[in-house]
């Protein structure tokens, strides 16, 4: 406990330093915090990569979902505090004079703080993207190509670490995480992504396998929660702390609660399985048009545009269980749109155009 208090107090000093000396970079740091948001995986990174390379896109969803599931379990095990409420409740500061940490609209997350979900999600998905890009250059054999591969390797991994460090600094700057929590998140994300580099079975998984995986993840998480609740251990202990110490009640969002993230991820995985095993996917993405650059570009543009419309769909939050059900459905609809609905519509459009030209 003393060691953790020392770690936390040193973390508070770093947060104060960042908020004082990096004020000019506030907009950039807030932007990088949004870049690391795991929800961007489903609305931006996945639609781009799936249309370019279905193997990479599929792996990205699996890595994101399993990584976030592990993040939830780790959060429940580690009981990590967040800086913006820890400074208000700790007794280590003399004369009750706790440090003043500024809060922002994205500060007041309600789940436990360790490890950082943003850092973990960002590192795992960017690890997948970098290794996928490098897999194309590693096949080059001649001497000049080997040199180019090395330069590309250095460039891409430099970009990777610049993004991860920026996301980590941004999460510390807004007083949502302590430094050790974001570092733990980065390396945990890399481990999850590396594990899926050696798991080819996900590429041929049937809908039944997707459903079984969903059920296992949900039952394990719910069983873990209920088991500890029977032992009088409340795994949602962080929610009342967030509500108590958040500077603005409007900044509290049910979408940041532990179960909201679980439901969102399970919905995305189910939607991917439903899409990949649908007739629309087989007809469009496995047909002759799938090899055309024009088909892929149209699918990317249409997918990104359609998914932005989902942002305008506001799920009612007055009933918690209704929110979880609708959140699952909305999350399932996103990969289903990217994998099946959009490619099928583009396929029909291109087929109609070809018939008119002939």
mmCIF file of C-alpha atoms in Angstrom, residues 8-358:
data_model
loop_
_atom_site.group_PDB
_atom_site.id
_atom_site.type_symbol
_atom_site.label_atom_id
_atom_site.label_comp_id
_atom_site.label_asym_id
_atom_site.label_seq_id
_atom_site.Cartn_x
_atom_site.Cartn_y
_atom_site.Cartn_z
ATOM 1 C CA UNK A 8 0.564 7.438 -7.201
ATOM 2 C CA UNK A 9 2.028 10.565 -5.577
ATOM 3 C CA UNK A 10 4.919 10.575 -8.044
ATOM 4 C CA UNK A 11 2.367 10.151 -10.815
ATOM 5 C CA UNK A 12 0.452 13.193 -9.531
ATOM 6 C CA UNK A 13 3.655 15.254 -9.733
ATOM 7 C CA UNK A 14 4.061 14.199 -13.380
ATOM 8 C CA UNK A 15 0.430 15.115 -14.123
ATOM 9 C CA UNK A 16 0.884 18.533 -12.509
ATOM 10 C CA UNK A 17 4.057 19.063 -14.550
ATOM 11 C CA UNK A 18 2.273 18.151 -17.794
ATOM 12 C CA UNK A 19 -0.769 20.317 -17.055
ATOM 13 C CA UNK A 20 1.443 23.274 -16.153
ATOM 14 C CA UNK A 21 4.162 23.102 -18.829
ATOM 15 C CA UNK A 22 2.276 21.513 -21.742
ATOM 16 C CA UNK A 23 -0.800 23.735 -21.662
ATOM 17 C CA UNK A 24 -0.031 24.977 -25.190
ATOM 18 C CA UNK A 25 -0.396 21.382 -26.462
ATOM 19 C CA UNK A 26 -3.763 20.801 -24.795
ATOM 20 C CA UNK A 27 -5.734 20.507 -28.058
ATOM 21 C CA UNK A 28 -3.190 18.108 -29.529
ATOM 22 C CA UNK A 29 -3.138 15.940 -26.394
ATOM 23 C CA UNK A 30 -6.940 15.816 -26.260
ATOM 24 C CA UNK A 31 -6.898 14.806 -29.927
ATOM 25 C CA UNK A 32 -4.388 12.008 -29.232
ATOM 26 C CA UNK A 33 -6.618 10.751 -26.435
ATOM 27 C CA UNK A 34 -9.401 10.438 -29.015
ATOM 28 C CA UNK A 35 -6.976 8.694 -31.396
ATOM 29 C CA UNK A 36 -6.403 6.043 -28.738
ATOM 30 C CA UNK A 37 -10.124 5.534 -28.123
ATOM 31 C CA UNK A 38 -10.855 1.810 -28.717
ATOM 32 C CA UNK A 39 -14.096 2.740 -30.486
ATOM 33 C CA UNK A 40 -12.054 4.144 -33.396
ATOM 34 C CA UNK A 41 -10.948 0.591 -34.158
ATOM 35 C CA UNK A 42 -14.455 -0.318 -35.275
ATOM 36 C CA UNK A 43 -15.366 2.960 -37.003
ATOM 37 C CA UNK A 44 -12.080 3.915 -38.741
ATOM 38 C CA UNK A 45 -9.230 1.377 -38.692
ATOM 39 C CA UNK A 46 -11.312 -1.739 -39.334
ATOM 40 C CA UNK A 47 -13.266 -0.485 -42.394
ATOM 41 C CA UNK A 48 -10.011 0.710 -43.961
ATOM 42 C CA UNK A 49 -8.059 -2.471 -43.418
ATOM 43 C CA UNK A 50 -10.808 -5.004 -44.041
ATOM 44 C CA UNK A 51 -11.395 -3.754 -47.576
ATOM 45 C CA UNK A 52 -7.641 -3.725 -48.255
ATOM 46 C CA UNK A 53 -6.855 -7.044 -46.599
ATOM 47 C CA UNK A 54 -9.600 -9.187 -45.069
ATOM 48 C CA UNK A 55 -7.117 -11.253 -43.047
ATOM 49 C CA UNK A 56 -5.743 -8.153 -41.329
ATOM 50 C CA UNK A 57 -9.194 -6.660 -40.792
ATOM 51 C CA UNK A 58 -10.493 -9.863 -39.209
ATOM 52 C CA UNK A 59 -7.446 -10.121 -36.964
ATOM 53 C CA UNK A 60 -7.897 -6.490 -35.931
ATOM 54 C CA UNK A 61 -11.404 -7.093 -34.561
ATOM 55 C CA UNK A 62 -10.330 -10.242 -32.702
ATOM 56 C CA UNK A 63 -7.315 -8.489 -31.185
ATOM 57 C CA UNK A 64 -9.397 -5.452 -30.191
ATOM 58 C CA UNK A 65 -12.179 -7.514 -28.603
ATOM 59 C CA UNK A 66 -9.986 -10.021 -26.751
ATOM 60 C CA UNK A 67 -7.585 -7.265 -25.723
ATOM 61 C CA UNK A 68 -10.386 -5.144 -24.277
ATOM 62 C CA UNK A 69 -11.834 -8.199 -22.527
ATOM 63 C CA UNK A 70 -8.486 -8.867 -20.852
ATOM 64 C CA UNK A 71 -8.310 -5.176 -20.006
ATOM 65 C CA UNK A 72 -11.647 -5.459 -18.187
ATOM 66 C CA UNK A 73 -10.528 -8.525 -16.215
ATOM 67 C CA UNK A 74 -7.215 -6.870 -15.310
ATOM 68 C CA UNK A 75 -9.044 -3.731 -14.183
ATOM 69 C CA UNK A 76 -11.239 -5.807 -11.895
ATOM 70 C CA UNK A 77 -8.247 -7.667 -10.462
ATOM 71 C CA UNK A 78 -5.871 -4.716 -10.007
ATOM 72 C CA UNK A 79 -8.371 -2.208 -8.526
ATOM 73 C CA UNK A 80 -6.450 0.711 -10.036
ATOM 74 C CA UNK A 81 -7.447 4.218 -8.960
ATOM 75 C CA UNK A 82 -7.689 7.141 -11.342
ATOM 76 C CA UNK A 83 -5.786 10.346 -10.474
ATOM 77 C CA UNK A 84 -8.762 12.702 -10.524
ATOM 78 C CA UNK A 85 -10.454 10.900 -7.650
ATOM 79 C CA UNK A 86 -7.384 9.457 -5.872
ATOM 80 C CA UNK A 87 -6.026 12.919 -4.950
ATOM 81 C CA UNK A 88 -9.368 13.700 -3.277
ATOM 82 C CA UNK A 89 -9.433 10.598 -1.085
ATOM 83 C CA UNK A 90 -5.821 9.762 -0.207
ATOM 84 C CA UNK A 91 -4.547 10.580 3.283
ATOM 85 C CA UNK A 92 -0.852 10.898 2.402
ATOM 86 C CA UNK A 93 -0.881 14.662 1.903
ATOM 87 C CA UNK A 94 -0.369 16.779 5.041
ATOM 88 C CA UNK A 95 -2.979 19.198 6.392
ATOM 89 C CA UNK A 96 -5.630 17.791 4.073
ATOM 90 C CA UNK A 97 -4.150 19.879 1.217
ATOM 91 C CA UNK A 98 -4.596 17.617 -1.793
ATOM 92 C CA UNK A 99 -3.032 18.688 -5.116
ATOM 93 C CA UNK A 100 -5.268 20.390 -7.633
ATOM 94 C CA UNK A 101 -5.608 18.451 -10.889
ATOM 95 C CA UNK A 102 -7.512 19.990 -13.768
ATOM 96 C CA UNK A 103 -10.283 17.906 -15.310
ATOM 97 C CA UNK A 104 -11.553 17.865 -18.899
ATOM 98 C CA UNK A 105 -14.748 16.610 -20.594
ATOM 99 C CA UNK A 106 -12.996 13.281 -21.346
ATOM 100 C CA UNK A 107 -11.442 12.878 -17.880
ATOM 101 C CA UNK A 108 -14.296 11.324 -15.934
ATOM 102 C CA UNK A 109 -14.171 7.674 -16.988
ATOM 103 C CA UNK A 110 -15.982 5.442 -14.541
ATOM 104 C CA UNK A 111 -14.056 2.160 -14.682
ATOM 105 C CA UNK A 112 -10.894 1.300 -12.707
ATOM 106 C CA UNK A 113 -7.703 2.812 -14.094
ATOM 107 C CA UNK A 114 -5.198 -0.018 -14.453
ATOM 108 C CA UNK A 115 -4.248 -0.908 -17.119
ATOM 109 C CA UNK A 116 -5.208 1.920 -19.477
ATOM 110 C CA UNK A 117 -7.770 0.731 -22.024
ATOM 111 C CA UNK A 118 -6.868 3.483 -24.477
ATOM 112 C CA UNK A 119 -3.159 2.642 -24.345
ATOM 113 C CA UNK A 120 -3.857 -1.089 -24.585
ATOM 114 C CA UNK A 121 -6.307 -0.738 -27.469
ATOM 115 C CA UNK A 122 -4.048 1.657 -29.356
ATOM 116 C CA UNK A 123 -0.923 -0.488 -29.001
ATOM 117 C CA UNK A 124 -2.606 -3.751 -29.999
ATOM 118 C CA UNK A 125 -4.312 -2.391 -33.106
ATOM 119 C CA UNK A 126 -1.309 -0.373 -34.288
ATOM 120 C CA UNK A 127 0.888 -3.429 -33.703
ATOM 121 C CA UNK A 128 -1.401 -5.379 -36.051
ATOM 122 C CA UNK A 129 -1.260 -2.629 -38.679
ATOM 123 C CA UNK A 130 2.524 -2.226 -38.556
ATOM 124 C CA UNK A 131 3.253 -5.956 -38.713
ATOM 125 C CA UNK A 132 0.765 -6.317 -41.571
ATOM 126 C CA UNK A 133 2.437 -3.530 -43.551
ATOM 127 C CA UNK A 134 5.889 -5.005 -42.930
ATOM 128 C CA UNK A 135 4.752 -8.455 -44.049
ATOM 129 C CA UNK A 136 4.570 -7.103 -47.606
ATOM 130 C CA UNK A 137 8.169 -5.859 -47.603
ATOM 131 C CA UNK A 138 9.780 -8.837 -45.851
ATOM 132 C CA UNK A 139 9.319 -10.925 -49.009
ATOM 133 C CA UNK A 140 11.635 -8.704 -51.043
ATOM 134 C CA UNK A 141 14.857 -10.558 -51.795
ATOM 135 C CA UNK A 142 17.269 -8.375 -53.778
ATOM 136 C CA UNK A 143 19.814 -6.195 -51.978
ATOM 137 C CA UNK A 144 18.188 -2.819 -52.658
ATOM 138 C CA UNK A 145 14.814 -4.176 -51.534
ATOM 139 C CA UNK A 146 16.331 -5.466 -48.279
ATOM 140 C CA UNK A 147 17.678 -1.985 -47.570
ATOM 141 C CA UNK A 148 14.273 -0.501 -48.325
ATOM 142 C CA UNK A 149 12.656 -3.031 -45.993
ATOM 143 C CA UNK A 150 14.993 -1.998 -43.175
ATOM 144 C CA UNK A 151 14.215 1.670 -43.729
ATOM 145 C CA UNK A 152 10.494 0.899 -43.827
ATOM 146 C CA UNK A 153 10.831 -1.189 -40.649
ATOM 147 C CA UNK A 154 12.552 1.677 -38.829
ATOM 148 C CA UNK A 155 10.041 4.239 -40.085
ATOM 149 C CA UNK A 156 6.907 2.266 -39.207
ATOM 150 C CA UNK A 157 8.071 1.246 -35.744
ATOM 151 C CA UNK A 158 9.106 4.850 -35.076
ATOM 152 C CA UNK A 159 5.586 5.944 -36.016
ATOM 153 C CA UNK A 160 4.203 3.190 -33.767
ATOM 154 C CA UNK A 161 6.118 4.374 -30.709
ATOM 155 C CA UNK A 162 5.461 8.070 -31.392
ATOM 156 C CA UNK A 163 1.720 7.352 -31.438
ATOM 157 C CA UNK A 164 1.837 5.181 -28.313
ATOM 158 C CA UNK A 165 3.885 7.723 -26.354
ATOM 159 C CA UNK A 166 1.561 10.537 -27.474
ATOM 160 C CA UNK A 167 -1.543 8.562 -26.437
ATOM 161 C CA UNK A 168 0.050 7.741 -23.072
ATOM 162 C CA UNK A 169 1.029 11.351 -22.393
ATOM 163 C CA UNK A 170 -2.452 12.528 -23.350
ATOM 164 C CA UNK A 171 -4.126 10.092 -20.935
ATOM 165 C CA UNK A 172 -1.836 11.218 -18.119
ATOM 166 C CA UNK A 173 -2.295 14.906 -19.023
ATOM 167 C CA UNK A 174 -6.091 14.768 -18.602
ATOM 168 C CA UNK A 175 -5.671 13.065 -15.174
ATOM 169 C CA UNK A 176 -7.440 9.889 -16.245
ATOM 170 C CA UNK A 177 -4.423 7.618 -15.694
ATOM 171 C CA UNK A 178 -1.201 7.413 -13.726
ATOM 172 C CA UNK A 179 1.986 6.892 -15.800
ATOM 173 C CA UNK A 180 2.456 3.271 -14.727
ATOM 174 C CA UNK A 181 -1.087 2.440 -15.864
ATOM 175 C CA UNK A 182 -0.517 3.595 -19.442
ATOM 176 C CA UNK A 183 2.850 1.821 -19.651
ATOM 177 C CA UNK A 184 1.212 -1.401 -18.470
ATOM 178 C CA UNK A 185 -1.546 -0.906 -21.047
ATOM 179 C CA UNK A 186 0.890 -0.508 -23.954
ATOM 180 C CA UNK A 187 2.833 -3.678 -23.225
ATOM 181 C CA UNK A 188 -0.294 -5.700 -22.440
ATOM 182 C CA UNK A 189 -1.718 -4.666 -25.821
ATOM 183 C CA UNK A 190 1.457 -5.723 -27.619
ATOM 184 C CA UNK A 191 1.351 -9.143 -25.932
ATOM 185 C CA UNK A 192 -2.266 -9.713 -27.012
ATOM 186 C CA UNK A 193 -1.524 -8.644 -30.598
ATOM 187 C CA UNK A 194 1.572 -10.851 -30.763
ATOM 188 C CA UNK A 195 -0.450 -13.842 -29.529
ATOM 189 C CA UNK A 196 -2.837 -13.430 -32.476
ATOM 190 C CA UNK A 197 0.076 -13.420 -34.907
ATOM 191 C CA UNK A 198 0.196 -17.153 -34.178
ATOM 192 C CA UNK A 199 -3.562 -17.859 -34.188
ATOM 193 C CA UNK A 200 -4.573 -18.509 -37.813
ATOM 194 C CA UNK A 201 -7.768 -20.361 -36.804
ATOM 195 C CA UNK A 202 -9.684 -17.088 -36.459
ATOM 196 C CA UNK A 203 -9.610 -16.650 -40.241
ATOM 197 C CA UNK A 204 -11.729 -19.746 -40.820
ATOM 198 C CA UNK A 205 -13.965 -19.504 -37.747
ATOM 199 C CA UNK A 206 -17.609 -20.442 -38.325
ATOM 200 C CA UNK A 207 -20.580 -18.475 -37.000
ATOM 201 C CA UNK A 208 -20.984 -21.139 -34.329
ATOM 202 C CA UNK A 209 -17.405 -20.476 -33.184
ATOM 203 C CA UNK A 210 -18.106 -16.739 -32.990
ATOM 204 C CA UNK A 211 -21.229 -17.383 -30.910
ATOM 205 C CA UNK A 212 -19.371 -19.797 -28.610
ATOM 206 C CA UNK A 213 -16.571 -17.274 -28.114
ATOM 207 C CA UNK A 214 -19.084 -14.535 -27.340
ATOM 208 C CA UNK A 215 -20.874 -16.715 -24.801
ATOM 209 C CA UNK A 216 -17.613 -17.738 -23.131
ATOM 210 C CA UNK A 217 -16.380 -14.151 -22.806
ATOM 211 C CA UNK A 218 -19.732 -12.941 -21.461
ATOM 212 C CA UNK A 219 -20.321 -15.845 -19.049
ATOM 213 C CA UNK A 220 -16.759 -15.709 -17.705
ATOM 214 C CA UNK A 221 -16.911 -11.941 -17.106
ATOM 215 C CA UNK A 222 -20.389 -12.074 -15.574
ATOM 216 C CA UNK A 223 -19.496 -15.130 -13.481
ATOM 217 C CA UNK A 224 -16.327 -13.435 -12.242
ATOM 218 C CA UNK A 225 -18.330 -10.352 -11.286
ATOM 219 C CA UNK A 226 -21.096 -12.295 -9.514
ATOM 220 C CA UNK A 227 -18.650 -14.597 -7.699
ATOM 221 C CA UNK A 228 -16.803 -11.667 -6.173
ATOM 222 C CA UNK A 229 -20.082 -9.938 -5.394
ATOM 223 C CA UNK A 230 -21.063 -12.976 -3.309
ATOM 224 C CA UNK A 231 -17.811 -12.413 -1.407
ATOM 225 C CA UNK A 232 -18.962 -8.826 -0.795
ATOM 226 C CA UNK A 233 -16.424 -7.417 -3.277
ATOM 227 C CA UNK A 234 -18.044 -4.794 -5.497
ATOM 228 C CA UNK A 235 -16.271 -4.640 -8.855
ATOM 229 C CA UNK A 236 -18.211 -1.500 -9.742
ATOM 230 C CA UNK A 237 -16.652 0.395 -6.822
ATOM 231 C CA UNK A 238 -15.149 2.948 -9.201
ATOM 232 C CA UNK A 239 -18.479 4.239 -10.551
ATOM 233 C CA UNK A 240 -19.606 6.090 -7.376
ATOM 234 C CA UNK A 241 -16.077 7.528 -7.006
ATOM 235 C CA UNK A 242 -16.242 8.909 -10.517
ATOM 236 C CA UNK A 243 -19.675 10.418 -9.912
ATOM 237 C CA UNK A 244 -18.548 11.933 -6.610
ATOM 238 C CA UNK A 245 -15.332 13.581 -7.764
ATOM 239 C CA UNK A 246 -16.013 14.492 -11.386
ATOM 240 C CA UNK A 247 -15.986 18.284 -11.730
ATOM 241 C CA UNK A 248 -19.004 18.269 -14.043
ATOM 242 C CA UNK A 249 -21.828 15.684 -13.778
ATOM 243 C CA UNK A 250 -22.439 16.021 -17.526
ATOM 244 C CA UNK A 251 -19.007 14.496 -18.149
ATOM 245 C CA UNK A 252 -20.089 11.183 -16.616
ATOM 246 C CA UNK A 253 -21.017 8.796 -19.422
ATOM 247 C CA UNK A 254 -22.546 5.345 -19.015
ATOM 248 C CA UNK A 255 -20.613 4.349 -22.137
ATOM 249 C CA UNK A 256 -17.402 4.279 -20.056
ATOM 250 C CA UNK A 257 -18.655 1.778 -17.471
ATOM 251 C CA UNK A 258 -17.024 -1.696 -17.457
ATOM 252 C CA UNK A 259 -20.095 -3.577 -18.732
ATOM 253 C CA UNK A 260 -20.697 -1.028 -21.503
ATOM 254 C CA UNK A 261 -17.289 -1.815 -22.981
ATOM 255 C CA UNK A 262 -17.894 -5.556 -22.654
ATOM 256 C CA UNK A 263 -21.253 -5.377 -24.442
ATOM 257 C CA UNK A 264 -19.840 -3.136 -27.170
ATOM 258 C CA UNK A 265 -17.009 -5.549 -27.922
ATOM 259 C CA UNK A 266 -19.178 -8.657 -27.869
ATOM 260 C CA UNK A 267 -21.537 -6.978 -30.307
ATOM 261 C CA UNK A 268 -18.670 -6.143 -32.676
ATOM 262 C CA UNK A 269 -17.355 -9.714 -32.621
ATOM 263 C CA UNK A 270 -20.830 -11.136 -33.240
ATOM 264 C CA UNK A 271 -21.394 -8.709 -36.113
ATOM 265 C CA UNK A 272 -18.093 -9.737 -37.700
ATOM 266 C CA UNK A 273 -18.981 -13.428 -37.464
ATOM 267 C CA UNK A 274 -22.452 -12.810 -38.873
ATOM 268 C CA UNK A 275 -21.046 -10.792 -41.757
ATOM 269 C CA UNK A 276 -18.206 -13.126 -42.740
ATOM 270 C CA UNK A 277 -20.505 -16.141 -42.753
ATOM 271 C CA UNK A 278 -23.276 -14.429 -44.736
ATOM 272 C CA UNK A 279 -24.224 -14.993 -48.357
ATOM 273 C CA UNK A 280 -23.786 -11.286 -49.063
ATOM 274 C CA UNK A 281 -20.121 -11.475 -48.068
ATOM 275 C CA UNK A 282 -19.517 -14.599 -50.174
ATOM 276 C CA UNK A 283 -21.259 -13.059 -53.199
ATOM 277 C CA UNK A 284 -19.476 -9.701 -53.051
ATOM 278 C CA UNK A 285 -16.107 -10.087 -51.324
ATOM 279 C CA UNK A 286 -15.377 -13.516 -52.792
ATOM 280 C CA UNK A 287 -16.615 -12.685 -56.286
ATOM 281 C CA UNK A 288 -14.774 -11.339 -59.316
ATOM 282 C CA UNK A 289 -15.273 -7.692 -58.306
ATOM 283 C CA UNK A 290 -13.356 -8.186 -55.063
ATOM 284 C CA UNK A 291 -10.022 -8.014 -56.922
ATOM 285 C CA UNK A 292 -10.793 -4.654 -58.508
ATOM 286 C CA UNK A 293 -9.241 -1.539 -56.985
ATOM 287 C CA UNK A 294 -12.366 0.455 -57.799
ATOM 288 C CA UNK A 295 -14.500 -2.014 -55.808
ATOM 289 C CA UNK A 296 -12.282 -1.703 -52.736
ATOM 290 C CA UNK A 297 -12.080 2.087 -52.901
ATOM 291 C CA UNK A 298 -15.866 2.364 -53.199
ATOM 292 C CA UNK A 299 -16.296 -0.041 -50.255
ATOM 293 C CA UNK A 300 -13.882 1.961 -48.094
ATOM 294 C CA UNK A 301 -15.546 5.286 -48.895
ATOM 295 C CA UNK A 302 -19.072 3.932 -48.437
ATOM 296 C CA UNK A 303 -18.160 2.093 -45.215
ATOM 297 C CA UNK A 304 -16.533 5.136 -43.610
ATOM 298 C CA UNK A 305 -19.419 7.391 -44.626
ATOM 299 C CA UNK A 306 -22.063 4.942 -43.402
ATOM 300 C CA UNK A 307 -20.340 4.338 -40.074
ATOM 301 C CA UNK A 308 -20.202 8.073 -39.386
ATOM 302 C CA UNK A 309 -23.993 8.049 -39.556
ATOM 303 C CA UNK A 310 -24.023 5.636 -36.622
ATOM 304 C CA UNK A 311 -22.602 8.464 -34.493
ATOM 305 C CA UNK A 312 -25.915 10.265 -34.874
ATOM 306 C CA UNK A 313 -27.774 7.274 -33.420
ATOM 307 C CA UNK A 314 -28.086 8.127 -29.736
ATOM 308 C CA UNK A 315 -28.909 5.217 -27.452
ATOM 309 C CA UNK A 316 -31.241 6.094 -24.548
ATOM 310 C CA UNK A 317 -29.476 5.862 -21.186
ATOM 311 C CA UNK A 318 -32.408 6.133 -18.768
ATOM 312 C CA UNK A 319 -32.705 2.327 -18.523
ATOM 313 C CA UNK A 320 -29.373 0.583 -18.052
ATOM 314 C CA UNK A 321 -30.353 -2.854 -19.382
ATOM 315 C CA UNK A 322 -32.028 -1.322 -22.453
ATOM 316 C CA UNK A 323 -28.848 0.662 -23.067
ATOM 317 C CA UNK A 324 -26.747 -2.526 -23.018
ATOM 318 C CA UNK A 325 -29.090 -4.347 -25.420
ATOM 319 C CA UNK A 326 -29.203 -1.469 -27.907
ATOM 320 C CA UNK A 327 -25.458 -0.930 -27.575
ATOM 321 C CA UNK A 328 -24.881 -4.584 -28.477
ATOM 322 C CA UNK A 329 -27.132 -4.244 -31.543
ATOM 323 C CA UNK A 330 -25.474 -1.011 -32.682
ATOM 324 C CA UNK A 331 -21.986 -2.497 -32.246
ATOM 325 C CA UNK A 332 -22.976 -5.632 -34.169
ATOM 326 C CA UNK A 333 -24.376 -3.537 -37.009
ATOM 327 C CA UNK A 334 -21.067 -1.733 -37.612
ATOM 328 C CA UNK A 335 -18.874 -4.683 -38.735
ATOM 329 C CA UNK A 336 -21.885 -6.265 -40.421
ATOM 330 C CA UNK A 337 -22.208 -3.096 -42.494
ATOM 331 C CA UNK A 338 -18.504 -3.096 -43.413
ATOM 332 C CA UNK A 339 -18.241 -6.828 -44.142
ATOM 333 C CA UNK A 340 -21.523 -7.613 -45.854
ATOM 334 C CA UNK A 341 -24.013 -4.806 -46.468
ATOM 335 C CA UNK A 342 -21.775 -2.195 -48.085
ATOM 336 C CA UNK A 343 -19.746 -4.613 -50.293
ATOM 337 C CA UNK A 344 -22.962 -6.281 -51.448
ATOM 338 C CA UNK A 345 -24.535 -2.942 -52.395
ATOM 339 C CA UNK A 346 -21.352 -1.886 -54.210
ATOM 340 C CA UNK A 347 -21.304 -5.266 -55.967
ATOM 341 C CA UNK A 348 -24.895 -4.804 -57.187
ATOM 342 C CA UNK A 349 -24.127 -1.247 -58.286
ATOM 343 C CA UNK A 350 -21.080 -2.302 -60.285
ATOM 344 C CA UNK A 351 -22.946 -5.228 -61.838
ATOM 345 C CA UNK A 352 -25.809 -2.966 -62.906
ATOM 346 C CA UNK A 353 -23.353 -0.453 -64.383
ATOM 347 C CA UNK A 354 -21.537 -3.182 -66.330
ATOM 348 C CA UNK A 355 -24.830 -4.464 -67.770
ATOM 349 C CA UNK A 356 -25.757 -0.968 -68.962
ATOM 350 C CA UNK A 357 -22.362 -0.518 -70.608
ATOM 351 C CA UNK A 358 -22.700 -3.871 -72.378
#
